Amino acid sequence: MASAFLTTATTPTSLSFTSSSIFLSSHQFHIQKFNFPILPLTAATTSLSISCKASPIPVLNFSGEKVGESFLDLRSAPPTTARAVVHRAVVTDLQNKRRGTASTLTRAEVSGGGRKPYPQKKTGRARRGSNRTPLRPGGGVIFGPKPRDWSVKINRKEKRLAISTAVASAASSAVVVEDFAAEFAEKPRTREFIAAMKRWGLDPKEKAMFLMTEVPENVRLSSRNIGTLKMHTPRTLNLFDILDADKLVLTQDAVDYLNQRYGADYLGSDDEDEEEEDDYEGDEEGAVDGEEGLCNCIVTTVADKVLDCGLGCGFVVVVDIIENFGQVGLKWLK
């Protein structure tokens, strides 16, 4: 690696002087002093190639019987680069979640200490010019934190590749279940939901993530008291819960969505990329009062009306337009 770099940064031979070691060209200097071998130039980086492999997943009915197979045909990074891609996406999420509001006062910003606390001499004490010195309690802070922006950028395609790679890696521990919303149509039943999880081969004590295109209200209520379970829709799908889950449970509609959104044939569009970026930014800012799974709805040209967000999160949007500033305030109400 080093030798390849050094051979690219050579001085033209017409500008080299070999009569004295002081005037050796960079190429000759490195050869004489460090004895680096001359190697042909080779590619120093590994290309981020993309691979795609269909993973068969068993399809189970509500009783736990196998009724067929489904396939996840996702575009994922190869093993040599998969860890780096996913790691970069995780670090980006952690960085973007930092508020950056920590602030301390320097000795110039601490109040008081305008006069010398005691005379310079004849006290037997160390000389002191101000009470605001960082060496005294109540003084300023040396190199303390100041408000800053910790956010970093990640390419949309790279973020999408990290999610699809994580889902593809979890395919070995995934199951596909038939639509079971009708089983909870009458009322929520947590006990029956836990029994269904056991029939699907899930341990209620292990972490599991459900991915459904739409979460009915009774299904959400039946699963909300299970602490090890995370219920997601495509809008709330995130990398952390995929990596944290021991089991991945999908519906057939969710499998079709993943194959369409993250499959090998997906080319994407500007509108979908912008929508995905808005969803990504919403995940960083969207949790309100400790609630999980809230969506960021964009409402325009609506005043003094109460609207359902239409995404099945169980919340409504109250829109008020402030005439003086022309701003729109969004509030979440249960």
mmCIF file of C-alpha atoms in Angstrom:
data_model
loop_
_atom_site.group_PDB
_atom_site.id
_atom_site.type_symbol
_atom_site.label_atom_id
_atom_site.label_comp_id
_atom_site.label_asym_id
_atom_site.label_seq_id
_atom_site.Cartn_x
_atom_site.Cartn_y
_atom_site.Cartn_z
ATOM 1 C CA MET A 1 0.000 0.000 0.000
ATOM 2 C CA ALA A 2 2.745 2.429 1.001
ATOM 3 C CA SER A 3 4.941 1.573 -1.928
ATOM 4 C CA ALA A 4 2.075 1.988 -4.367
ATOM 5 C CA PHE A 5 1.383 5.422 -2.942
ATOM 6 C CA LEU A 6 5.005 6.501 -3.103
ATOM 7 C CA THR A 7 5.436 5.475 -6.699
ATOM 8 C CA THR A 8 2.529 7.687 -7.729
ATOM 9 C CA ALA A 9 4.031 10.794 -6.106
ATOM 10 C CA THR A 10 7.270 10.898 -8.065
ATOM 11 C CA THR A 11 9.127 13.862 -9.463
ATOM 12 C CA PRO A 12 9.725 13.982 -13.222
ATOM 13 C CA THR A 13 13.210 12.696 -14.152
ATOM 14 C CA SER A 14 14.056 15.967 -15.860
ATOM 15 C CA LEU A 15 13.857 17.715 -12.478
ATOM 16 C CA SER A 16 15.909 15.195 -10.482
ATOM 17 C CA PHE A 17 19.554 15.670 -9.553
ATOM 18 C CA THR A 18 21.527 12.527 -8.782
ATOM 19 C CA SER A 19 24.896 14.190 -8.095
ATOM 20 C CA SER A 20 24.043 14.825 -4.443
ATOM 21 C CA SER A 21 21.776 13.037 -1.988
ATOM 22 C CA ILE A 22 20.235 16.392 -1.047
ATOM 23 C CA PHE A 23 18.760 16.839 -4.515
ATOM 24 C CA LEU A 24 17.401 13.349 -5.006
ATOM 25 C CA SER A 25 13.941 13.152 -6.478
ATOM 26 C CA SER A 26 11.195 11.859 -4.216
ATOM 27 C CA HIS A 27 11.170 8.556 -6.068
ATOM 28 C CA GLN A 28 14.920 7.996 -5.684
ATOM 29 C CA PHE A 29 14.953 9.355 -2.138
ATOM 30 C CA HIS A 30 12.489 6.764 -0.911
ATOM 31 C CA ILE A 31 14.379 3.997 -2.668
ATOM 32 C CA GLN A 32 17.747 4.950 -1.179
ATOM 33 C CA LYS A 33 16.689 5.787 2.372
ATOM 34 C CA PHE A 34 13.839 3.372 3.051
ATOM 35 C CA ASN A 35 14.650 0.632 0.540
ATOM 36 C CA PHE A 36 11.028 0.320 -0.616
ATOM 37 C CA PRO A 37 10.564 -2.142 -3.476
ATOM 38 C CA ILE A 38 9.125 -0.838 -6.719
ATOM 39 C CA LEU A 39 5.812 -2.528 -7.361
ATOM 40 C CA PRO A 40 3.371 -2.034 -10.211
ATOM 41 C CA LEU A 41 0.373 0.147 -9.445
ATOM 42 C CA THR A 42 -2.633 -1.866 -8.317
ATOM 43 C CA ALA A 43 -6.071 -0.951 -7.077
ATOM 44 C CA ALA A 44 -5.718 0.014 -3.423
ATOM 45 C CA THR A 45 -9.429 -0.024 -2.649
ATOM 46 C CA THR A 46 -12.093 -2.686 -2.834
ATOM 47 C CA SER A 47 -15.125 -1.753 -4.876
ATOM 48 C CA LEU A 48 -18.459 -1.730 -3.075
ATOM 49 C CA SER A 49 -19.996 -4.405 -5.253
ATOM 50 C CA ILE A 50 -23.581 -5.461 -4.807
ATOM 51 C CA SER A 51 -24.853 -9.015 -4.653
ATOM 52 C CA CYS A 52 -28.362 -10.388 -4.598
ATOM 53 C CA LYS A 53 -29.443 -13.774 -3.311
ATOM 54 C CA ALA A 54 -32.947 -15.139 -2.816
ATOM 55 C CA SER A 55 -33.527 -16.582 0.658
ATOM 56 C CA PRO A 56 -36.398 -19.069 1.141
ATOM 57 C CA ILE A 57 -38.546 -18.425 4.208
ATOM 58 C CA PRO A 58 -41.272 -20.771 5.501
ATOM 59 C CA VAL A 59 -44.855 -19.488 5.448
ATOM 60 C CA LEU A 60 -46.953 -20.407 8.504
ATOM 61 C CA ASN A 61 -50.657 -20.036 9.126
ATOM 62 C CA PHE A 62 -52.187 -18.871 12.396
ATOM 63 C CA SER A 63 -52.087 -22.430 13.750
ATOM 64 C CA GLY A 64 -48.334 -22.702 13.137
ATOM 65 C CA GLU A 65 -48.568 -25.138 10.226
ATOM 66 C CA LYS A 66 -46.307 -24.681 7.224
ATOM 67 C CA VAL A 67 -48.358 -23.855 4.144
ATOM 68 C CA GLY A 68 -45.627 -22.840 1.706
ATOM 69 C CA GLU A 69 -42.468 -20.847 1.147
ATOM 70 C CA SER A 70 -41.690 -17.255 0.371
ATOM 71 C CA PHE A 71 -38.511 -15.595 -0.849
ATOM 72 C CA LEU A 72 -36.581 -12.469 0.051
ATOM 73 C CA ASP A 73 -34.792 -11.353 -3.103
ATOM 74 C CA LEU A 74 -32.895 -8.343 -1.750
ATOM 75 C CA ARG A 75 -29.943 -6.335 -2.957
ATOM 76 C CA SER A 76 -27.284 -6.646 -0.277
ATOM 77 C CA ALA A 77 -23.609 -5.920 0.176
ATOM 78 C CA PRO A 78 -21.142 -8.825 -0.156
ATOM 79 C CA PRO A 79 -19.590 -10.266 3.016
ATOM 80 C CA THR A 80 -16.359 -8.298 2.522
ATOM 81 C CA THR A 81 -18.130 -4.931 2.754
ATOM 82 C CA ALA A 82 -21.413 -5.720 4.526
ATOM 83 C CA ARG A 83 -20.074 -5.026 8.005
ATOM 84 C CA ALA A 84 -18.655 -1.654 6.966
ATOM 85 C CA VAL A 85 -21.878 -0.559 5.256
ATOM 86 C CA VAL A 86 -24.083 -1.469 8.212
ATOM 87 C CA HIS A 87 -21.611 0.004 10.699
ATOM 88 C CA ARG A 88 -21.567 3.314 8.849
ATOM 89 C CA ALA A 89 -25.364 3.486 8.881
ATOM 90 C CA VAL A 90 -25.497 2.723 12.611
ATOM 91 C CA VAL A 91 -22.863 5.343 13.425
ATOM 92 C CA THR A 92 -24.744 7.872 11.302
ATOM 93 C CA ASP A 93 -27.960 7.191 13.218
ATOM 94 C CA LEU A 94 -26.194 7.586 16.542
ATOM 95 C CA GLN A 95 -24.524 10.801 15.444
ATOM 96 C CA ASN A 96 -27.746 12.319 14.135
ATOM 97 C CA LYS A 97 -29.571 11.538 17.367
ATOM 98 C CA ARG A 98 -27.193 13.715 19.374
ATOM 99 C CA ARG A 99 -28.804 17.007 20.278
ATOM 100 C CA GLY A 100 -25.539 18.857 20.746
ATOM 101 C CA THR A 101 -27.008 21.209 23.370
ATOM 102 C CA ALA A 102 -24.401 20.636 26.109
ATOM 103 C CA SER A 103 -22.901 23.976 27.105
ATOM 104 C CA THR A 104 -20.490 25.208 29.769
ATOM 105 C CA LEU A 105 -19.197 28.646 30.739
ATOM 106 C CA THR A 106 -15.604 29.672 30.223
ATOM 107 C CA ARG A 107 -13.818 32.007 32.606
ATOM 108 C CA ALA A 108 -14.818 34.883 30.340
ATOM 109 C CA GLU A 109 -18.519 34.005 30.672
ATOM 110 C CA VAL A 110 -18.777 33.276 34.413
ATOM 111 C CA SER A 111 -20.258 36.159 36.379
ATOM 112 C CA GLY A 112 -18.285 37.907 39.118
ATOM 113 C CA GLY A 113 -14.560 38.017 39.724
ATOM 114 C CA GLY A 114 -14.002 41.516 38.460
ATOM 115 C CA ARG A 115 -11.533 42.481 41.147
ATOM 116 C CA LYS A 116 -8.453 40.804 42.510
ATOM 117 C CA PRO A 117 -9.573 38.594 45.427
ATOM 118 C CA TYR A 118 -6.598 39.440 47.669
ATOM 119 C CA PRO A 119 -3.271 41.259 47.371
ATOM 120 C CA GLN A 120 -0.517 39.807 45.270
ATOM 121 C CA LYS A 121 2.042 39.634 48.101
ATOM 122 C CA LYS A 122 2.360 39.237 51.869
ATOM 123 C CA THR A 123 -0.491 36.737 52.285
ATOM 124 C CA GLY A 124 1.446 33.490 51.949
ATOM 125 C CA ARG A 125 -1.126 32.262 49.425
ATOM 126 C CA ALA A 126 -0.793 31.574 45.735
ATOM 127 C CA ARG A 127 -1.250 34.672 43.633
ATOM 128 C CA ARG A 128 -4.752 34.994 42.233
ATOM 129 C CA GLY A 129 -6.109 37.522 39.783
ATOM 130 C CA SER A 130 -9.775 36.517 39.574
ATOM 131 C CA ASN A 131 -12.344 34.294 41.232
ATOM 132 C CA ARG A 132 -13.413 33.101 37.787
ATOM 133 C CA THR A 133 -10.259 31.069 37.271
ATOM 134 C CA PRO A 134 -10.893 27.410 36.367
ATOM 135 C CA LEU A 135 -8.678 26.424 39.313
ATOM 136 C CA ARG A 136 -11.324 27.517 41.850
ATOM 137 C CA PRO A 137 -14.806 26.108 42.513
ATOM 138 C CA GLY A 138 -17.410 28.181 40.730
ATOM 139 C CA GLY A 139 -14.959 29.307 38.075
ATOM 140 C CA GLY A 140 -15.010 28.705 34.362
ATOM 141 C CA VAL A 141 -14.561 25.361 32.650
ATOM 142 C CA ILE A 142 -11.473 24.552 30.613
ATOM 143 C CA PHE A 143 -12.258 23.116 27.181
ATOM 144 C CA GLY A 144 -15.854 22.376 28.178
ATOM 145 C CA PRO A 145 -18.548 21.392 25.659
ATOM 146 C CA LYS A 146 -20.292 24.013 23.581
ATOM 147 C CA PRO A 147 -23.422 23.633 21.437
ATOM 148 C CA ARG A 148 -22.555 22.080 18.103
ATOM 149 C CA ASP A 149 -24.083 20.130 15.260
ATOM 150 C CA TRP A 150 -23.110 16.459 15.397
ATOM 151 C CA SER A 151 -25.105 15.360 12.361
ATOM 152 C CA VAL A 152 -23.351 13.574 9.527
ATOM 153 C CA LYS A 153 -24.548 12.699 6.055
ATOM 154 C CA ILE A 154 -25.056 9.313 4.498
ATOM 155 C CA ASN A 155 -26.060 8.666 0.922
ATOM 156 C CA ARG A 156 -29.617 7.487 0.438
ATOM 157 C CA LYS A 157 -28.509 4.473 -1.589
ATOM 158 C CA GLU A 158 -25.981 3.534 1.058
ATOM 159 C CA LYS A 159 -28.581 3.804 3.808
ATOM 160 C CA ARG A 160 -31.004 1.686 1.794
ATOM 161 C CA LEU A 161 -28.258 -0.874 1.155
ATOM 162 C CA ALA A 162 -27.519 -1.094 4.887
ATOM 163 C CA ILE A 163 -31.176 -1.812 5.706
ATOM 164 C CA SER A 164 -31.532 -4.409 2.963
ATOM 165 C CA THR A 165 -28.272 -6.056 4.034
ATOM 166 C CA ALA A 166 -29.484 -6.268 7.635
ATOM 167 C CA VAL A 167 -32.811 -7.762 6.558
ATOM 168 C CA ALA A 168 -31.060 -10.260 4.283
ATOM 169 C CA SER A 169 -28.760 -11.327 7.113
ATOM 170 C CA ALA A 170 -31.794 -11.889 9.364
ATOM 171 C CA ALA A 171 -33.585 -14.016 6.757
ATOM 172 C CA SER A 172 -32.208 -17.217 8.279
ATOM 173 C CA SER A 173 -34.150 -16.529 11.492
ATOM 174 C CA ALA A 174 -37.251 -15.088 9.817
ATOM 175 C CA VAL A 175 -40.710 -16.541 9.321
ATOM 176 C CA VAL A 176 -43.599 -15.413 7.159
ATOM 177 C CA VAL A 177 -47.083 -15.640 8.640
ATOM 178 C CA GLU A 178 -50.407 -15.340 6.922
ATOM 179 C CA ASP A 179 -52.546 -12.308 7.648
ATOM 180 C CA PHE A 180 -53.910 -12.805 11.170
ATOM 181 C CA ALA A 181 -55.794 -9.529 11.631
ATOM 182 C CA ALA A 182 -59.145 -11.335 11.403
ATOM 183 C CA GLU A 183 -58.269 -13.412 14.481
ATOM 184 C CA PHE A 184 -58.290 -10.238 16.592
ATOM 185 C CA ALA A 185 -61.178 -8.488 14.863
ATOM 186 C CA GLU A 186 -63.502 -8.653 17.872
ATOM 187 C CA LYS A 187 -61.227 -7.459 20.673
ATOM 188 C CA PRO A 188 -57.550 -7.368 21.707
ATOM 189 C CA ARG A 189 -56.258 -10.601 23.245
ATOM 190 C CA THR A 190 -52.677 -10.562 24.476
ATOM 191 C CA ARG A 191 -52.820 -14.137 25.767
ATOM 192 C CA GLU A 192 -53.900 -15.426 22.368
ATOM 193 C CA PHE A 193 -51.175 -13.365 20.681
ATOM 194 C CA ILE A 194 -48.507 -14.937 22.914
ATOM 195 C CA ALA A 195 -49.893 -18.391 22.155
ATOM 196 C CA ALA A 196 -49.682 -17.639 18.421
ATOM 197 C CA MET A 197 -46.058 -16.542 18.838
ATOM 198 C CA LYS A 198 -45.222 -19.880 20.457
ATOM 199 C CA ARG A 199 -46.920 -21.734 17.602
ATOM 200 C CA TRP A 200 -44.745 -19.773 15.170
ATOM 201 C CA GLY A 201 -41.609 -20.894 17.014
ATOM 202 C CA LEU A 202 -41.050 -17.622 18.871
ATOM 203 C CA ASP A 203 -40.031 -17.429 22.497
ATOM 204 C CA PRO A 204 -41.841 -14.524 24.226
ATOM 205 C CA LYS A 205 -38.668 -13.942 26.246
ATOM 206 C CA GLU A 206 -36.590 -13.392 23.093
ATOM 207 C CA LYS A 207 -36.610 -10.214 21.064
ATOM 208 C CA ALA A 208 -38.824 -10.315 18.003
ATOM 209 C CA MET A 209 -39.690 -7.767 15.348
ATOM 210 C CA PHE A 210 -42.937 -7.868 13.363
ATOM 211 C CA LEU A 211 -43.105 -6.096 10.020
ATOM 212 C CA MET A 212 -46.571 -5.506 8.597
ATOM 213 C CA THR A 213 -47.700 -3.127 5.879
ATOM 214 C CA GLU A 214 -50.535 -2.044 8.169
ATOM 215 C CA VAL A 215 -51.012 -2.726 11.883
ATOM 216 C CA PRO A 216 -54.692 -3.051 12.861
ATOM 217 C CA GLU A 217 -55.672 -1.416 16.117
ATOM 218 C CA ASN A 218 -56.572 -4.660 17.910
ATOM 219 C CA VAL A 219 -53.290 -6.264 16.838
ATOM 220 C CA ARG A 220 -51.377 -3.278 18.182
ATOM 221 C CA LEU A 221 -53.251 -3.424 21.485
ATOM 222 C CA SER A 222 -52.720 -7.187 21.738
ATOM 223 C CA SER A 223 -48.941 -6.863 21.358
ATOM 224 C CA ARG A 224 -48.136 -3.630 23.155
ATOM 225 C CA ASN A 225 -47.689 -5.262 26.587
ATOM 226 C CA ILE A 226 -45.095 -7.722 25.267
ATOM 227 C CA GLY A 227 -41.842 -5.994 26.154
ATOM 228 C CA THR A 228 -39.634 -8.054 23.847
ATOM 229 C CA LEU A 229 -41.746 -7.409 20.743
ATOM 230 C CA LYS A 230 -41.457 -4.507 18.313
ATOM 231 C CA MET A 231 -44.250 -3.922 15.802
ATOM 232 C CA HIS A 232 -43.247 -1.975 12.681
ATOM 233 C CA THR A 233 -44.647 -0.797 9.392
ATOM 234 C CA PRO A 234 -42.487 0.078 6.363
ATOM 235 C CA ARG A 235 -42.553 3.715 7.455
ATOM 236 C CA THR A 236 -41.117 2.993 10.908
ATOM 237 C CA LEU A 237 -38.652 0.294 9.806
ATOM 238 C CA ASN A 238 -35.203 1.083 11.189
ATOM 239 C CA LEU A 239 -31.803 -0.531 11.298
ATOM 240 C CA PHE A 240 -31.515 -0.787 15.088
ATOM 241 C CA ASP A 241 -34.566 -2.983 15.630
ATOM 242 C CA ILE A 242 -33.573 -5.232 12.721
ATOM 243 C CA LEU A 243 -30.130 -5.860 14.213
ATOM 244 C CA ASP A 244 -31.441 -6.118 17.771
ATOM 245 C CA ALA A 245 -34.150 -8.698 17.059
ATOM 246 C CA ASP A 246 -33.555 -12.418 17.524
ATOM 247 C CA LYS A 247 -36.487 -13.295 15.260
ATOM 248 C CA LEU A 248 -38.010 -11.493 12.292
ATOM 249 C CA VAL A 249 -41.704 -12.048 11.535
ATOM 250 C CA LEU A 250 -43.087 -10.825 8.216
ATOM 251 C CA THR A 251 -46.427 -10.885 6.504
ATOM 252 C CA GLN A 252 -46.629 -11.713 2.817
ATOM 253 C CA ASP A 253 -47.453 -8.093 2.007
ATOM 254 C CA ALA A 254 -44.334 -7.014 3.914
ATOM 255 C CA VAL A 255 -42.226 -9.493 1.926
ATOM 256 C CA ASP A 256 -43.600 -8.081 -1.320
ATOM 257 C CA TYR A 257 -42.806 -4.567 -0.127
ATOM 258 C CA LEU A 258 -39.218 -5.479 0.804
ATOM 259 C CA ASN A 259 -38.636 -7.200 -2.534
ATOM 260 C CA GLN A 260 -40.007 -4.189 -4.367
ATOM 261 C CA ARG A 261 -38.267 -1.500 -2.317
ATOM 262 C CA TYR A 262 -34.937 -3.201 -1.643
ATOM 263 C CA GLY A 263 -34.830 -5.797 -4.411
ATOM 264 C CA ALA A 264 -32.289 -6.186 -7.165
ATOM 265 C CA ASP A 265 -34.552 -4.647 -9.807
ATOM 266 C CA TYR A 266 -35.376 -1.508 -7.811
ATOM 267 C CA LEU A 267 -33.967 1.604 -9.473
ATOM 268 C CA GLY A 268 -35.667 4.225 -7.316
ATOM 269 C CA SER A 269 -36.949 7.658 -8.205
ATOM 270 C CA ASP A 270 -36.377 11.187 -7.006
ATOM 271 C CA ASP A 271 -39.811 11.390 -5.393
ATOM 272 C CA GLU A 272 -39.327 8.144 -3.478
ATOM 273 C CA ASP A 273 -35.806 9.145 -2.434
ATOM 274 C CA GLU A 274 -37.068 12.468 -1.086
ATOM 275 C CA GLU A 275 -39.893 10.686 0.742
ATOM 276 C CA GLU A 276 -37.428 8.199 2.230
ATOM 277 C CA GLU A 277 -35.116 11.009 3.331
ATOM 278 C CA ASP A 278 -38.047 12.786 5.013
ATOM 279 C CA ASP A 279 -38.951 9.566 6.818
ATOM 280 C CA TYR A 280 -35.327 9.127 7.879
ATOM 281 C CA GLU A 281 -35.156 12.643 9.301
ATOM 282 C CA GLY A 282 -38.502 12.098 10.975
ATOM 283 C CA ASP A 283 -37.193 9.030 12.777
ATOM 284 C CA GLU A 284 -34.418 11.133 14.280
ATOM 285 C CA GLU A 285 -36.742 13.867 15.526
ATOM 286 C CA GLY A 286 -40.106 12.167 15.662
ATOM 287 C CA ALA A 287 -40.335 10.526 19.112
ATOM 288 C CA VAL A 288 -42.566 12.727 21.262
ATOM 289 C CA ASP A 289 -42.919 12.263 25.040
ATOM 290 C CA GLY A 290 -41.414 8.791 24.954
ATOM 291 C CA GLU A 291 -43.937 7.420 22.481
ATOM 292 C CA GLU A 292 -42.670 5.020 19.846
ATOM 293 C CA GLY A 293 -43.843 4.531 16.305
ATOM 294 C CA LEU A 294 -45.103 8.079 15.727
ATOM 295 C CA CYS A 295 -45.081 9.362 12.204
ATOM 296 C CA ASN A 296 -44.180 12.797 10.897
ATOM 297 C CA CYS A 297 -47.128 13.998 8.830
ATOM 298 C CA ILE A 298 -46.803 16.922 6.450
ATOM 299 C CA VAL A 299 -50.036 18.946 6.308
ATOM 300 C CA THR A 300 -50.424 21.932 4.001
ATOM 301 C CA THR A 301 -53.114 24.557 3.365
ATOM 302 C CA VAL A 302 -55.276 23.317 6.221
ATOM 303 C CA ALA A 303 -56.449 25.561 9.045
ATOM 304 C CA ASP A 304 -58.535 24.960 12.183
ATOM 305 C CA LYS A 305 -59.207 21.313 11.353
ATOM 306 C CA VAL A 306 -58.495 18.005 13.025
ATOM 307 C CA LEU A 307 -57.139 15.390 10.641
ATOM 308 C CA ASP A 308 -56.295 11.745 10.979
ATOM 309 C CA CYS A 309 -52.722 11.152 9.867
ATOM 310 C CA GLY A 310 -53.961 8.155 7.861
ATOM 311 C CA LEU A 311 -50.994 5.948 8.727
ATOM 312 C CA GLY A 312 -52.555 3.818 11.432
ATOM 313 C CA CYS A 313 -50.505 5.206 14.300
ATOM 314 C CA GLY A 314 -53.595 6.055 16.367
ATOM 315 C CA PHE A 315 -52.857 9.754 16.529
ATOM 316 C CA VAL A 316 -54.471 12.822 15.000
ATOM 317 C CA VAL A 317 -52.945 16.080 13.850
ATOM 318 C CA VAL A 318 -54.206 19.426 15.086
ATOM 319 C CA VAL A 319 -53.201 22.224 12.732
ATOM 320 C CA ASP A 320 -53.206 25.860 13.810
ATOM 321 C CA ILE A 321 -51.906 28.675 11.609
ATOM 322 C CA ILE A 322 -50.354 31.619 13.436
ATOM 323 C CA GLU A 323 -51.317 34.638 11.343
ATOM 324 C CA ASN A 324 -48.541 36.905 12.607
ATOM 325 C CA PHE A 325 -45.734 34.558 11.592
ATOM 326 C CA GLY A 326 -47.453 32.300 9.087
ATOM 327 C CA GLN A 327 -46.222 29.191 10.879
ATOM 328 C CA VAL A 328 -47.968 25.856 11.195
ATOM 329 C CA GLY A 329 -47.915 24.079 14.551
ATOM 330 C CA LEU A 330 -48.403 20.318 14.770
ATOM 331 C CA LYS A 331 -49.540 18.687 17.987
ATOM 332 C CA TRP A 332 -50.021 15.011 18.735
ATOM 333 C CA LEU A 333 -53.144 14.025 20.628
ATOM 334 C CA LYS A 334 -54.168 10.569 21.749
#
